[in-house]
CSV table of C-alpha atoms in Angstrom, one decimal:
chain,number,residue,atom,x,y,z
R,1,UNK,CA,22.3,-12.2,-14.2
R,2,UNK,CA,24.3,-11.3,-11.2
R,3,UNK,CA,25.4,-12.9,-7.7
R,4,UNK,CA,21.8,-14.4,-5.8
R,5,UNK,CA,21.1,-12.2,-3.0
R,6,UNK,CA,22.8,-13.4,0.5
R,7,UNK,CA,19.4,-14.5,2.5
R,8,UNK,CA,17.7,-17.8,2.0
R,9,UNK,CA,14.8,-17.7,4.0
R,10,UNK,CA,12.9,-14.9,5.9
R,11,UNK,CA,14.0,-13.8,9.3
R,12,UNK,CA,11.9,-16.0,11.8
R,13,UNK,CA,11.2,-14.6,15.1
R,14,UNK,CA,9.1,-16.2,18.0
R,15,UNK,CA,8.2,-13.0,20.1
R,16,UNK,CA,4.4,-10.6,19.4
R,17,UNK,CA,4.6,-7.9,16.9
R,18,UNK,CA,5.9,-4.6,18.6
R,19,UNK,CA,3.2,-2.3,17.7
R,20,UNK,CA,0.5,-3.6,20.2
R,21,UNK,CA,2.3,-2.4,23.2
R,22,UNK,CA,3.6,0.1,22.0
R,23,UNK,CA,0.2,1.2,21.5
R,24,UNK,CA,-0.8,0.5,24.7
R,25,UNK,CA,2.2,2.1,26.2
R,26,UNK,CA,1.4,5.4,24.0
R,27,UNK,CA,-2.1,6.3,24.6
R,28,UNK,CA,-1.1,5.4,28.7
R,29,UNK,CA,1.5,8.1,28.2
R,30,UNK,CA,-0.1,10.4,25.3
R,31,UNK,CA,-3.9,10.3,25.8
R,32,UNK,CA,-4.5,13.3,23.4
R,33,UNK,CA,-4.0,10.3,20.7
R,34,UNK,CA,-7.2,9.3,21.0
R,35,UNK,CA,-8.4,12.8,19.6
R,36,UNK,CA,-6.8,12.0,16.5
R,37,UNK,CA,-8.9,8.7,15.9
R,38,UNK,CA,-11.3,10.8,13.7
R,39,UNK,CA,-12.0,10.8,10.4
R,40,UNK,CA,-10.4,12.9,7.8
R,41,UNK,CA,-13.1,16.1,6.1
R,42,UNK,CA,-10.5,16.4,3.2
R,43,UNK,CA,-10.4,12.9,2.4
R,44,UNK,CA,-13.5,12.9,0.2
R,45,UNK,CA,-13.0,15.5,-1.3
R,46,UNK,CA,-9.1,14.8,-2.4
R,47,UNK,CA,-10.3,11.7,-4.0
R,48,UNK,CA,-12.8,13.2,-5.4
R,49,UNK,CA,-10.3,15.5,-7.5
R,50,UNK,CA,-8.7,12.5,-8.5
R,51,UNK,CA,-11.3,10.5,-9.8
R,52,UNK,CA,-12.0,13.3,-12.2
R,53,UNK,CA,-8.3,14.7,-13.0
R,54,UNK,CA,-8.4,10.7,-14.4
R,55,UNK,CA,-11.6,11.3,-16.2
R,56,UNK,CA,-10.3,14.5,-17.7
R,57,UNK,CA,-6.7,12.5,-18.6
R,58,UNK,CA,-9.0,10.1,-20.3
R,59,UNK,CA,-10.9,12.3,-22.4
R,60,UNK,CA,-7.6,14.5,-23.5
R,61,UNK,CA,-5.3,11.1,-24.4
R,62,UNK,CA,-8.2,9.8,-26.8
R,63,UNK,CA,-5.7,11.6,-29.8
R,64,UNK,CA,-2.8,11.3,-28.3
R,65,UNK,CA,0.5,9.0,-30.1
R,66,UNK,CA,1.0,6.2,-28.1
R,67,UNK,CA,4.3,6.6,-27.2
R,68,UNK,CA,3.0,9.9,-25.2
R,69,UNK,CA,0.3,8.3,-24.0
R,70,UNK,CA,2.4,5.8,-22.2
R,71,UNK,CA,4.5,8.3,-21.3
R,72,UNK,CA,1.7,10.5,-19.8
R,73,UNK,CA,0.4,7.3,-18.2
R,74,UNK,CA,3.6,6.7,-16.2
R,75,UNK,CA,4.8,9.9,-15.6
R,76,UNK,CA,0.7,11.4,-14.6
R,77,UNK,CA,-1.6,8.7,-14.5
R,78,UNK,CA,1.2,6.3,-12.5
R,79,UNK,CA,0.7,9.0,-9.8
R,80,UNK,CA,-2.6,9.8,-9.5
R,81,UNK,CA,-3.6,5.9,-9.5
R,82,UNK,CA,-0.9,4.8,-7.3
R,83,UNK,CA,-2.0,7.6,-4.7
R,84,UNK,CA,-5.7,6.0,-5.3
R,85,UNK,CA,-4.4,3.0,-3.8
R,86,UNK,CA,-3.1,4.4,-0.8
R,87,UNK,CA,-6.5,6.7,-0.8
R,88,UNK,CA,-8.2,3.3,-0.9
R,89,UNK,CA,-5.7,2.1,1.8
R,90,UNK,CA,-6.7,4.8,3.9
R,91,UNK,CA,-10.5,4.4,3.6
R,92,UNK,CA,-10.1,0.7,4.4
R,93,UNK,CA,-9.4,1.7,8.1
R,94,UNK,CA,-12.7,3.7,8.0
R,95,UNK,CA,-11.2,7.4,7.8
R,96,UNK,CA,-13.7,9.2,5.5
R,97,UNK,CA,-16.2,8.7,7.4
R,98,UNK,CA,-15.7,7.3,10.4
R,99,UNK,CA,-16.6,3.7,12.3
R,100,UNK,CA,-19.8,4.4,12.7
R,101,UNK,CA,-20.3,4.2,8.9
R,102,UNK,CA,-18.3,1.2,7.4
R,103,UNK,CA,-20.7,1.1,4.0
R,104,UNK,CA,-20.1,4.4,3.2
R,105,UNK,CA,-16.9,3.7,3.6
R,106,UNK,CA,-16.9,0.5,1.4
R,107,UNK,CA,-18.9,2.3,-1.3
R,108,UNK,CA,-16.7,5.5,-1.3
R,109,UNK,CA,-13.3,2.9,-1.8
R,110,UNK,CA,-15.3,1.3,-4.9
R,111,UNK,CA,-15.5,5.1,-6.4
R,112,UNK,CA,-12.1,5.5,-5.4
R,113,UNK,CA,-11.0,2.8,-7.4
R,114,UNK,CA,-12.8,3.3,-10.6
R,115,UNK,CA,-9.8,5.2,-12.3
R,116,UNK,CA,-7.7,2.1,-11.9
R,117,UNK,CA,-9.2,0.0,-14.2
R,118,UNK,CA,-9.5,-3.4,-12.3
R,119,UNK,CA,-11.6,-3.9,-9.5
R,120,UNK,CA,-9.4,-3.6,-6.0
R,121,UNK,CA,-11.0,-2.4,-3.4
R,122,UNK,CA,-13.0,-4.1,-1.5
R,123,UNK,CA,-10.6,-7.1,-2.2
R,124,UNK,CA,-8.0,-5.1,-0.5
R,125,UNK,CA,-10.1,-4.2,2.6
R,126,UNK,CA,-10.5,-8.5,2.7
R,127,UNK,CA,-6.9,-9.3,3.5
R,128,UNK,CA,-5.6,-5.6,4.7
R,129,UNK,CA,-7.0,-6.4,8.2
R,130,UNK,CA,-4.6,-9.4,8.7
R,131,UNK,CA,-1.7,-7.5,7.4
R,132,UNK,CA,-2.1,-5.1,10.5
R,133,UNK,CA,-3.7,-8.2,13.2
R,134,UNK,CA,-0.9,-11.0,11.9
R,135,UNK,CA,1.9,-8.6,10.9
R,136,UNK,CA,4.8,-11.2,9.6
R,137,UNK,CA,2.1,-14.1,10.6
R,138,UNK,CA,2.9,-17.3,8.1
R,139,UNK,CA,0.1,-18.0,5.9
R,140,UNK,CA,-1.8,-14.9,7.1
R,141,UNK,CA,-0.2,-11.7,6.3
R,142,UNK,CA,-0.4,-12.0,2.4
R,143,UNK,CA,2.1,-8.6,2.1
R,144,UNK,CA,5.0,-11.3,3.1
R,145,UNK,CA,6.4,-12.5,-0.5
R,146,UNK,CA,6.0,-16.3,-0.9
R,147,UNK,CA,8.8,-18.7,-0.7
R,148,UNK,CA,8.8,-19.3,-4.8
R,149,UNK,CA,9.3,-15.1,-5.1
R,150,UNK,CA,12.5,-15.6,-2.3
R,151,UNK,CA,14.1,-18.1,-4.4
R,152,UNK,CA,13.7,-17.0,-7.7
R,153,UNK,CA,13.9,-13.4,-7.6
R,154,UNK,CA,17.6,-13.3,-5.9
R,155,UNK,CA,19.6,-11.4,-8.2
R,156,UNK,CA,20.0,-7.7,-9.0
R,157,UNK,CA,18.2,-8.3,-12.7
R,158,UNK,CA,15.9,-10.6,-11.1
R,159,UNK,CA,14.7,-8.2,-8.6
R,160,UNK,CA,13.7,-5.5,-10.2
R,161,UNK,CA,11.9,-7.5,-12.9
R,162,UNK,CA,10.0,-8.5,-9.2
R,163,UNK,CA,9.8,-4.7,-8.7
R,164,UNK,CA,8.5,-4.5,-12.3
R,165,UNK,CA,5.6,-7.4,-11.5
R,166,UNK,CA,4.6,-5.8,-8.1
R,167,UNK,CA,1.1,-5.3,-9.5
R,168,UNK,CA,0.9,-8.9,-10.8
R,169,UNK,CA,2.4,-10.2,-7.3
R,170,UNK,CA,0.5,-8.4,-5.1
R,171,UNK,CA,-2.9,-9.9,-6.7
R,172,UNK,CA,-2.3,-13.1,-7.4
R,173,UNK,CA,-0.3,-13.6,-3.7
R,174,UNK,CA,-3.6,-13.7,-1.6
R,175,UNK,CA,-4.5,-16.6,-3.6
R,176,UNK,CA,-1.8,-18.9,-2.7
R,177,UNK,CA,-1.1,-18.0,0.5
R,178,UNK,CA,-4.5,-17.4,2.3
R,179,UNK,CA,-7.4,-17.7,-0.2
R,180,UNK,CA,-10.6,-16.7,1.0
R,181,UNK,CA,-14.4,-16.5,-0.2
R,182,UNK,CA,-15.7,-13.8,-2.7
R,183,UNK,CA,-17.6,-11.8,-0.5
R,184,UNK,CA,-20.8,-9.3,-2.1
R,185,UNK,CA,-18.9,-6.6,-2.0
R,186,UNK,CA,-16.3,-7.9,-4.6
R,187,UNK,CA,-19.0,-8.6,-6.7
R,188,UNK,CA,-20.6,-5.4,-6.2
R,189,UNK,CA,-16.7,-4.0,-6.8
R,190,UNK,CA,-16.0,-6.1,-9.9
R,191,UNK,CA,-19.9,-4.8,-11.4
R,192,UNK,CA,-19.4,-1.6,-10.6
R,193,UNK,CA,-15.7,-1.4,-12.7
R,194,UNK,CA,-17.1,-3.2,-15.5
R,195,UNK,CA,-19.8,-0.6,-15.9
R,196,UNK,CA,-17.2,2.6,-15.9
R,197,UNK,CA,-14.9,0.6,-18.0
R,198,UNK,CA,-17.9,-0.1,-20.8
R,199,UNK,CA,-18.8,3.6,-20.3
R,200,UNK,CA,-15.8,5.4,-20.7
R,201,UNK,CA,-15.1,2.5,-23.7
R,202,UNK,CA,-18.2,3.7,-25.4
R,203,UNK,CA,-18.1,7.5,-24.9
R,204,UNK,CA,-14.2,7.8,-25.7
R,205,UNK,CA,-12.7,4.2,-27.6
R,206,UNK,CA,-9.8,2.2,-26.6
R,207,UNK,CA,-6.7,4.4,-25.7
R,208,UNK,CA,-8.7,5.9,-22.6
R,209,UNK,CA,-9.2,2.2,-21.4
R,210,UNK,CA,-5.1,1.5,-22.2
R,211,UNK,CA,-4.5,5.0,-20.6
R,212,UNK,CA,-6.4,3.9,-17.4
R,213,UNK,CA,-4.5,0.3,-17.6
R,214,UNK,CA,-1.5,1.4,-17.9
R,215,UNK,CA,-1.6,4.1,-15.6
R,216,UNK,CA,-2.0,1.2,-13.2
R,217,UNK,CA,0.9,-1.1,-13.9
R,218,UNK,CA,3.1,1.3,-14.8
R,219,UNK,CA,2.7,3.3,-11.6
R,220,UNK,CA,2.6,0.3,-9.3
R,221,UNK,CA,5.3,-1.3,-11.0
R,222,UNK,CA,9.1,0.1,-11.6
R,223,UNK,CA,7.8,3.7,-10.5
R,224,UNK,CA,9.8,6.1,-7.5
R,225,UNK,CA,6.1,6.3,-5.3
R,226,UNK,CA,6.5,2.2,-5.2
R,227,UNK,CA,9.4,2.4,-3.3
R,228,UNK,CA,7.0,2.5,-0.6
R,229,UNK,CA,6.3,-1.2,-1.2
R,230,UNK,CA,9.6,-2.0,0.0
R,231,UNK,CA,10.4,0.8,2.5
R,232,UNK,CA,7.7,-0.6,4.8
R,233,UNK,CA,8.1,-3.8,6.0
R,234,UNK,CA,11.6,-4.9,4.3
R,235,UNK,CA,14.5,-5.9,6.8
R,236,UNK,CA,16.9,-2.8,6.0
R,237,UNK,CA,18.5,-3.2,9.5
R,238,UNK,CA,18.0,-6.5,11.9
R,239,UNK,CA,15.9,-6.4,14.8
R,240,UNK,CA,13.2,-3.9,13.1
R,241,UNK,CA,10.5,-4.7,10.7
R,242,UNK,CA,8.2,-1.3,10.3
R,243,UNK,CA,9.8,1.5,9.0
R,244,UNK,CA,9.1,5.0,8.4
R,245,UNK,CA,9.6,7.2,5.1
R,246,UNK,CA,9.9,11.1,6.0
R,247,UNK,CA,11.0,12.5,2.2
R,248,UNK,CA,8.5,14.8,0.1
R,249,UNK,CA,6.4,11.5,-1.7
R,250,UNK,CA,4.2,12.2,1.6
R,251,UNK,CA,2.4,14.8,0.2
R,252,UNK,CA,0.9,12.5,-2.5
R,253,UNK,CA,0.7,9.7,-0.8
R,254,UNK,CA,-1.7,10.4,1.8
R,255,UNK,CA,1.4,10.1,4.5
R,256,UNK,CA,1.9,6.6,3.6
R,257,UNK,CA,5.4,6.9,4.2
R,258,UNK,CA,4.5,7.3,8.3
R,259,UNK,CA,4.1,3.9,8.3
R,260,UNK,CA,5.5,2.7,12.0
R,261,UNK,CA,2.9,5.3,13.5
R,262,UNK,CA,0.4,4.1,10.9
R,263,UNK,CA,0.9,0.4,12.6
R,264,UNK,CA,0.9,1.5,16.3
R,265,UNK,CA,-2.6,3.9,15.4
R,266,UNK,CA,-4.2,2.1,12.3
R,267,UNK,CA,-7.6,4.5,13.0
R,268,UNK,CA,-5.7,7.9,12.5
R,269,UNK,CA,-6.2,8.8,9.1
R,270,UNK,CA,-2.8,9.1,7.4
R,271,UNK,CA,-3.3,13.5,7.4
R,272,UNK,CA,-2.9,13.2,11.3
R,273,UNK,CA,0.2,11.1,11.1
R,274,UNK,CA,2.7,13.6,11.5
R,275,UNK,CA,1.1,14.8,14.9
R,276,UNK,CA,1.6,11.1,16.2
R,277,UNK,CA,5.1,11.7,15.5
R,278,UNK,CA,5.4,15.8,17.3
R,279,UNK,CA,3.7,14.5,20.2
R,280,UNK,CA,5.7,11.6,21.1
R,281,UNK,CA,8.9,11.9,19.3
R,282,UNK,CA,11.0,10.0,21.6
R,283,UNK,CA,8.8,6.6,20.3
R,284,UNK,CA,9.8,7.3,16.7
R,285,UNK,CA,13.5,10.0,16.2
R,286,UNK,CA,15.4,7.0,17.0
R,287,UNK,CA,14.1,4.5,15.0
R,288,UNK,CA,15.8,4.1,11.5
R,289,UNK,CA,14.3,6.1,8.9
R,290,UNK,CA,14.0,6.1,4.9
R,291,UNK,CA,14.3,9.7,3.6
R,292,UNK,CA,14.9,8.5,-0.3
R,293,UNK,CA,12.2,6.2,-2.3
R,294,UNK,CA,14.1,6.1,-4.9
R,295,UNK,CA,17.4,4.8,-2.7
R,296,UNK,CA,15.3,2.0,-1.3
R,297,UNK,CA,14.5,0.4,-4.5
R,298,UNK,CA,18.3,0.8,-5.4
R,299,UNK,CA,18.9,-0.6,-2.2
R,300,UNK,CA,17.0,-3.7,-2.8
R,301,UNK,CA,18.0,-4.1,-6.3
R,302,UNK,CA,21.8,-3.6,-5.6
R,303,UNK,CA,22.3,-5.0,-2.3
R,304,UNK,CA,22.9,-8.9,-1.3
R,305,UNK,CA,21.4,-8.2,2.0
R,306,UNK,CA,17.8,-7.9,0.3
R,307,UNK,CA,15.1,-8.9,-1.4
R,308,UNK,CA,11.8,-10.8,-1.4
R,309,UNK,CA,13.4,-13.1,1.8
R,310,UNK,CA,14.2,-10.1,4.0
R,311,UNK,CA,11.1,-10.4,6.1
R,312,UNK,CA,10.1,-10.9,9.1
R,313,UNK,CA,8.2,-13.7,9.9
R,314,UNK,CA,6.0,-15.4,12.3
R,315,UNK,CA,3.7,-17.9,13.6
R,316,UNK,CA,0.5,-16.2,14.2
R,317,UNK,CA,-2.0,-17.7,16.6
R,318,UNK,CA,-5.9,-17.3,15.0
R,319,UNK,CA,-8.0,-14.4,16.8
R,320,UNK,CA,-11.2,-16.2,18.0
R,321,UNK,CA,-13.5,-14.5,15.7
R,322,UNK,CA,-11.2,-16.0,12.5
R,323,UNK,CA,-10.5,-13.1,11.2
């Protein structure tokens, strides 16, 4: 199956994660920032589109062959509910409507979600805070691969089958590295999914339901928008662990790809982004960059140098309120 990949354990380091003072250092600097901490106007109104471009999908793929409509699934639906995620991504840090209205917020993420099928949001929101307070942090940031995913998914075949199971990964991981109580809001979540999924079941049959399904797995699987799974966070160079993604995907992706400035200013909604960027350049031109998606997962797959190891790690001390 190929030659296993070159690391054999993630890259420990013992310092703080860089974007807290980089932060600090930035809005001392740059305090016009801070008028970018506002939510976004278009936000709603983008998912909203979404939500029923899947609804219309659904209701033309009830005839369709099924070869075309897995076909349709990855090469439409893949995109539209992979960009739901990130739209869901975004509304976790309180962007559509602002701070000063978290359950609007969590509501709008469950509508946000409906398209994909399985019930993510609020689940998402749950362990997304650590990713950003424990960045790296062992046994905390659940977007580090576990050790079993290191070891057994070290050769080029072996990866992107991993690359394939993203979807599968990604849920299951949060509950074997830092499993936490259901809160009300999953339930509401999980209530709310079952209820579109019965309806659209009922008004249209099965192959909307597969459509919606596949749409999912397909699209946060072996798909060129996941790239951005690995782009992030992986260890392309040593010595830096957040990386940006400046290509074209951007523009359906809710700017996911400005991901270093998305870690130093978690409340700018990911439209804003770019302005982070033109006001203080000097913070990010010299950083190193992905410009391809599609070379990153190539990249991972082909190179000894990566793969589910080539993170950075750390030990995390608990923030008192246990977050």
């Amino acid at each position: 199956m190929g030659n296993s990949a070159g690391r054999s354990d993630f890259e420990w380091v013992y310092t703080d994660q860089p974007h807290t003072q980089r932060r600090k250092e930035m809005l001392a600097k740059y305090p016009a920032i801070k008028a970018l901490m506002r939510p976004d106007p278009h936000l709603k109104w983008l998912v909203l589109g979404m939500v029923l471009a899947q609804l219309l999908a659904c209701w033309l793929v009830r005839g369709l062959a099924w070869r075309w409509l897995l076909f349709w699934a990855y090469a439409f639906g893949g995109c539209v509910n992979h960009s739901l995620t990130l739209a869901i991504h975004d509304i976790s840090h309180n962007t559509a409507f602002g701070t000063g209205h978290p359950a609007h917020n969590r509501w709008f993420a469950i509508f946000a979600n409906l398209p994909l099928g399985v019930p993510y949001a609020s689940s998402f929101k749950k362990y997304h805070v650590d990713h950003h307070r424990y960045l790296g942090g062992d046994g905390l940031d659940v977007d580090v691969p576990t050790r079993l995913e290191g070891w057994l998914f070290c050769t080029p075949a072996r990866k992107l089958l991993w690359l394939a199971l993203q979807p599968f990964l990604y849920s299951l991981r949060p509950l074997c590295v830092h499993p936490k109580p259901m809160t009300r809001m999953e339930v509401f979540n999980a209530l709310a999914q079952l209820a579109a999924n019965a309806t659209i079941f009922t008004l249209w049959g099965l192959k909307p339901m597969v459509y919606l399904l596949a749409s999912s797995l397909l699209g946060l699987g072996l798909h060129p928008i996941s790239g951005h799974f690995v782009a992030e966070h992986y260890m392309f160079l040593k010595g830096h662990e957040t990386y940006s993604y400046y290509g074209p995907l951007n523009w359906i992706t809710f700017n996911v790809g400005y991901h270093v400035e998305h870690h130093d200013f978690p409340s700018i909604p990911g439209r804003s982004l770019p302005l982070v960027r033109k006001i203080a350049p000097e913070y990010y031109d010299h950083l190193p960059q992905h410009y391809s998606w599609v070379k990153v997962l190539w990249d991972f797959v082909s190179e000894d140098s990566l793969g589910p190891y080539a993170r950075v790690k750390r030990v995390c001390k608990l923030a008192e309120d246990g977050l």
